[in-house]
Amino acid sequence: MQEKDISAFVQAVVEIGCDIHAIGHWGYVFGDGDLTPAQQRAIVPQLRWIAETYGERDHLMDEIIAYLRSIGRYVEIEPQAGVY
C-alpha cells in the first residue's frame, strides 16, 4: 500500500461494516465485533479482498493513524501510572 491509498483503504473497511479507529497515537484497529456471527462470516471475503488489494501497510502505521485522527476516527487513551 502507498500513502495515497490510505483514504480509500479506510473507506473500504468502513463500507463493509467494520469500525476502524486509531488508538491514541500508537496504533489502529478495525473489527467486526458489533456484527452478528452471520454478518461476520459474510464479510470474510471482503476483508480478504481489502487485504489483497491494499497489501502490506505496516510501513504506513504513522500515516494511517494520522489520517484516522484527522477524520475523527480515534480513541484517546490515558497513560496508566506504573505500566511500562
Short mmCIF file of C-alpha atoms in Angstrom, two decimals:
data_model
loop_
_atom_site.label_atom_id
_atom_site.label_comp_id
_atom_site.label_asym_id
_atom_site.label_seq_id
_atom_site.Cartn_x
_atom_site.Cartn_y
_atom_site.Cartn_z
CA MET A 1 0.00 0.00 0.00
CA GLN A 2 1.11 3.54 -0.66
CA GLU A 3 0.30 6.65 1.35
CA LYS A 4 -2.06 7.85 -1.38
CA ASP A 5 -4.19 4.73 -0.80
CA ILE A 6 -4.91 5.33 2.89
CA SER A 7 -8.23 7.14 2.50
CA ALA A 8 -9.52 4.51 0.04
CA PHE A 9 -8.39 1.72 2.39
CA VAL A 10 -10.24 3.30 5.33
CA GLN A 11 -13.34 3.86 3.21
CA ALA A 12 -13.30 0.23 2.03
CA VAL A 13 -13.12 -1.02 5.62
CA VAL A 14 -15.97 1.24 6.72
CA GLU A 15 -18.15 0.35 3.72
CA ILE A 16 -18.20 -3.35 4.60
CA GLY A 17 -19.42 -2.55 8.11
CA CYS A 18 -16.19 -2.69 10.10
CA ASP A 19 -15.31 0.06 12.51
CA ILE A 20 -11.77 1.44 12.23
CA HIS A 21 -10.13 3.77 14.75
CA ALA A 22 -6.71 4.99 15.75
CA ILE A 23 -5.89 4.08 19.34
CA GLY A 24 -4.12 7.08 20.80
CA HIS A 25 -1.01 7.72 18.71
CA TRP A 26 0.35 4.19 18.82
CA GLY A 27 -1.87 2.03 16.61
CA TYR A 28 -5.17 1.40 14.97
CA VAL A 29 -7.74 -1.36 14.97
CA PHE A 30 -10.59 -2.41 12.81
CA GLY A 31 -13.01 -5.13 13.51
CA ASP A 32 -16.43 -6.59 13.28
CA GLY A 33 -17.25 -7.02 16.96
CA ASP A 34 -20.61 -5.30 16.67
CA LEU A 35 -21.76 -7.54 13.80
CA THR A 36 -23.76 -10.73 14.19
CA PRO A 37 -21.93 -14.01 13.57
CA ALA A 38 -23.69 -14.33 10.20
CA GLN A 39 -22.61 -10.80 9.22
CA GLN A 40 -19.06 -11.56 10.35
CA ARG A 41 -18.93 -14.66 8.13
CA ALA A 42 -20.37 -12.68 5.22
CA ILE A 43 -17.61 -10.06 5.26
CA VAL A 44 -14.67 -12.50 5.33
CA PRO A 45 -14.34 -12.45 1.51
CA GLN A 46 -14.49 -8.66 1.54
CA LEU A 47 -11.80 -8.42 4.21
CA ARG A 48 -9.67 -10.80 2.17
CA TRP A 49 -10.22 -8.60 -0.91
CA ILE A 50 -9.16 -5.50 1.05
CA ALA A 51 -6.02 -7.24 2.28
CA GLU A 52 -5.13 -8.42 -1.23
CA THR A 53 -5.97 -5.10 -2.89
CA TYR A 54 -4.13 -2.80 -0.49
CA GLY A 55 -1.38 -5.18 0.57
CA GLU A 56 1.21 -4.58 3.27
CA ARG A 57 0.54 -1.45 5.31
CA ASP A 58 2.71 -1.76 8.43
CA HIS A 59 5.20 0.73 6.97
CA LEU A 60 2.39 3.34 6.91
CA MET A 61 1.29 2.94 10.53
CA ASP A 62 2.00 6.57 11.48
CA GLU A 63 0.30 7.90 8.35
CA ILE A 64 -2.79 5.73 8.85
CA ILE A 65 -3.04 6.84 12.48
CA ALA A 66 -2.72 10.50 11.45
CA TYR A 67 -5.39 10.10 8.78
CA LEU A 68 -7.82 8.38 11.14
CA ARG A 69 -7.28 11.09 13.74
CA SER A 70 -7.81 13.80 11.10
CA ILE A 71 -11.25 12.42 10.26
CA GLY A 72 -12.29 11.92 13.88
CA ARG A 73 -11.86 8.15 13.95
CA TYR A 74 -9.77 7.78 17.08
CA VAL A 75 -9.99 6.78 20.71
CA GLU A 76 -7.78 8.70 23.09
CA ILE A 77 -6.11 6.65 25.77
CA GLU A 78 -4.68 7.85 29.04
CA PRO A 79 -1.31 6.53 30.19
CA GLN A 80 -1.55 4.33 33.25
CA ALA A 81 0.83 5.03 36.10
CA GLY A 82 3.22 2.18 36.76
CA VAL A 83 2.55 0.44 33.44
CA TYR A 84 5.51 0.13 31.09
#
